[in-house]
Each structure stands twice: as C-alpha cells, then as structure tokens.
C-alpha cells in the first residue's frame, strides 16, 4: 500500500498533518456548498492553485528575483495568459505567467501542452483494455466533461510505437530454462476483414521471472515456417540455449525449434492437448474425459502413462476414435514431460504463463472488433503487454515459487543453466 509523502513546515520544521488539512478543507467546502469534484469543485481549485504556484516559482527562478522586487534586470514579468489543461480530475483553467522577452519555458505545464502527463497514461490504459479511440473520447466526455478528439487519442497511443520497436529489438538473456510459444488470432482489415495469426513467445528466466520476448505479426504463410523466423530472431537477440520449448502440436514445429536450438526439448503443451481432445467429444462428457485423462499426464513413467491411456482409449476412443489419433500423433512430444521432476512439470504445465496472457490479449482485440492493419493490432497487443502486472505482485509470486524448480532444472540440464 502506498503511503503519503511527509511534508515539513518550512518555518517550524514540524511535520504537517495532511489528514487534518484535508478535513479542514472538506469541512469548509461543505459549509460553502462546494462539490469535491467537477467544474468549480474543491479538487479542481486546489489543482489550479498548486499549478499556478509552481509556475510562479519557475518564473522566479527564471528571472532570478521574487515577484514585486525592484530590479534593474531588462527582463521582467509581463502578466499572465489563460490556458485550459486537461487533468486527471477534469479540465482546469490556469493563469500562466509571462515575461517581456518571451524566454520563459515552463516545465510543470509546458508551452502548447494541453494535458498533464497522467492523462496520457489514462488513454494508454483504456486502450490496453480494448476501447477504441471513439470510446476513449466518449469516456473523457462522460467522466471529465472534456472534449478530446479521436485524432489526439491516436497521437497519444502512437507515442508507444518507438518504445515498442525498442522493446521488440532489445537484447535477451543468454539462456532460458523454458520458453512458451503460441499464436493468437486477430481480425485485421486488410482489404477485407480476415483472421490473422500473431505469434507470442514467453521465456522463464533463470531468476524465475516471466519475460515476454516479443510479438510478431504473421504473414499468412505456413505456421511452422514462420515460427522458424521468429525463433531465429530470438536467437539473434542473444538467446544461445533453451532447455524446454512448450508449444502446440503444429506439424513441422519441432524441426523448426531444433534447427534453432539443437539441444532444446520440444514439449507439447498439455493444456493444448487436453483442449484439442475436447473438440472431438460432446460437451456433456468433457468433465468425465478430463478426469479420465488426468492419470495419463500425471503418470510417473512413460509405461504407466501408456497403460493409463489404453484404459482411457478403451472407454472413450470407440465412441471418439479421433481422440486416439490425436494423442498418438502427439505422443513423442508428450512423453518428455513424464521424465521431469514434479517441480519442472509444475512450471511447464502451468496455465498461468501463456494462457492468462492470451486471455488478456483476446479480451482487448475482441472489444475492438477488428484492427485496420497489422501495425494497429501490434500496438493494441503491446499496450496490453506494458499494462501487465503493474504492482509486480505476480512477478514476486513466480520468483518465490521458482527456487525448487531452479534446482530441478540445474540437475536435469546440468551445465546449461549456469
């Protein structure tokens, strides 16, 4: 929980009781019938006073003497000009001091600045939640009573493009114990609206943190071939080795992975495998199938898993033969999972890594309907990415749980982690 910054009285040197001051202001506002927020509200008046006081202090520092001081300086104060700025509590009109020779360059509210920096973060946050520029503009009109054009909102969000480019090309760690890769489908209007894959990779670092390595817009070609380009890009950014790559059962993908990192173990995502199993069965049986599959992927050995699968197949695969074919085709990429320590299994079988991220991505892109082009879709996905885990609590939980897994990785992949 954040704490208020202590303020000290410059005369007495005592700590100012901010709670007492707030109570006095609220009591006075209530007595005078002044609202807390809104036009003419208490917070607006306080913000106006603070900004104008800060601007006057900047002018004093610029000129080198206090207001009303007699001086021989050629430059001097030259009145004020009114200016409306958009703040987190609404639009506020302030009086900005001027000097005679026009050399004053305020920092607290810069020249031609029409909104405080916090407003940009609000726009980026709303956009990350899937709101369109029109919906963000309507939000500011409804909540703040301020008119913000869709063009202005687009310009604010465009500020992250340079940041996104730098992020997408940043150097990566030398080794990742686990990398999760997956694709999300986004509707893009490219002549006509069509589904387009966007590829995402998440690495688990040796310190236990989850690191989103990048987002790539697909070109509509073969998935495994495009993944080879993505993995090569990751390698070129400094990733020399990956112990385990967790992926879906896309044909040709294991070859692309081992072409990039020769000694990487390709592990079929258990969650994907189970979900794909459900596709072939009636929904009313899903709970039963899930219970009957659990002994297969929690088996201690491959032999035990094969025995449990045969029991499962005897019960279900006569009714749904495609399920047996699905598991048989994925078996060689599934069984490495059974050789791992329970701590490693917990990391690579966790739905929290790629699934929770994809859920956030899908929520944002579905709310928007479709994107006008690849760049707009990438910007939307990146805004979601930069808004993840703002408190750092999720990162802390992963790091706390990581030490047993790190020991297991260090033993299983001896010499590759350090």
Tab-separated table of N, CA and C in Angstrom, residues 50 87 102 127 138 165 178 191 194 211-212 241 278 297 300 326 337 340 368 374 378 405 415:
chain	number	residue	atom	x	y	z
A	50	UNK	N	-2.149	24.846	-7.016
A	50	UNK	CA	-0.836	24.205	-6.991
A	50	UNK	C	-0.080	24.457	-8.297
A	87	UNK	N	-6.659	17.501	-16.850
A	87	UNK	CA	-6.001	16.772	-15.771
A	87	UNK	C	-6.808	15.520	-15.448
A	102	UNK	N	9.815	36.873	-23.675
A	102	UNK	CA	9.289	35.589	-24.136
A	102	UNK	C	10.242	34.427	-24.010
A	127	UNK	N	-6.978	2.128	-23.691
A	127	UNK	CA	-6.747	1.469	-24.978
A	127	UNK	C	-6.288	0.031	-24.766
A	138	UNK	N	-15.379	9.301	-25.786
A	138	UNK	CA	-16.661	9.356	-25.083
A	138	UNK	C	-16.460	9.251	-23.579
A	165	UNK	N	9.095	-0.624	-30.656
A	165	UNK	CA	10.169	-1.057	-31.555
A	165	UNK	C	11.437	-1.358	-30.772
A	178	UNK	N	12.832	-22.331	-19.819
A	178	UNK	CA	11.600	-22.673	-20.528
A	178	UNK	C	11.181	-21.500	-21.403
A	191	UNK	N	-7.879	-5.074	-46.815
A	191	UNK	CA	-8.741	-5.175	-47.973
A	191	UNK	C	-10.103	-5.669	-47.522
A	194	UNK	N	-10.113	-10.286	-42.097
A	194	UNK	CA	-9.753	-11.700	-42.079
A	194	UNK	C	-8.993	-12.017	-40.792
A	211	UNK	N	9.239	-13.387	-18.936
A	211	UNK	CA	9.665	-12.314	-19.825
A	211	UNK	C	9.017	-12.529	-21.193
A	212	UNK	N	8.137	-11.608	-21.592
A	212	UNK	CA	7.534	-11.689	-22.922
A	212	UNK	C	8.601	-11.264	-23.930
A	241	UNK	N	20.699	-20.707	-25.802
A	241	UNK	CA	20.195	-22.031	-25.451
A	241	UNK	C	18.840	-21.916	-24.761
A	278	UNK	N	-11.061	-32.212	-26.263
A	278	UNK	CA	-12.466	-31.849	-26.080
A	278	UNK	C	-13.170	-31.559	-27.414
A	297	UNK	N	-1.465	-37.909	-17.837
A	297	UNK	CA	-0.390	-36.913	-17.814
A	297	UNK	C	0.214	-36.696	-16.429
A	300	UNK	N	3.860	-41.510	-13.423
A	300	UNK	CA	5.286	-41.346	-13.075
A	300	UNK	C	6.247	-41.742	-14.187
A	326	UNK	N	-5.247	-38.259	-32.236
A	326	UNK	CA	-4.659	-37.012	-31.732
A	326	UNK	C	-3.527	-37.307	-30.757
A	337	UNK	N	7.661	-34.909	-21.004
A	337	UNK	CA	7.070	-34.337	-19.799
A	337	UNK	C	7.137	-35.314	-18.628
A	340	UNK	N	10.382	-35.542	-16.209
A	340	UNK	CA	10.811	-34.408	-15.401
A	340	UNK	C	10.393	-34.522	-13.945
A	368	UNK	N	-12.331	-4.530	-29.499
A	368	UNK	CA	-12.138	-3.594	-30.613
A	368	UNK	C	-12.827	-4.052	-31.892
A	374	UNK	N	-1.934	-4.321	-39.550
A	374	UNK	CA	-1.061	-5.067	-38.631
A	374	UNK	C	-0.471	-4.154	-37.557
A	378	UNK	N	-0.661	-4.750	-33.584
A	378	UNK	CA	0.545	-4.880	-32.762
A	378	UNK	C	0.565	-3.851	-31.639
A	405	UNK	N	12.148	-25.278	-8.506
A	405	UNK	CA	12.221	-25.588	-9.938
A	405	UNK	C	13.631	-25.347	-10.472
A	415	UNK	N	24.914	-28.049	-16.383
A	415	UNK	CA	25.874	-27.292	-17.167
A	415	UNK	C	25.254	-26.315	-18.155
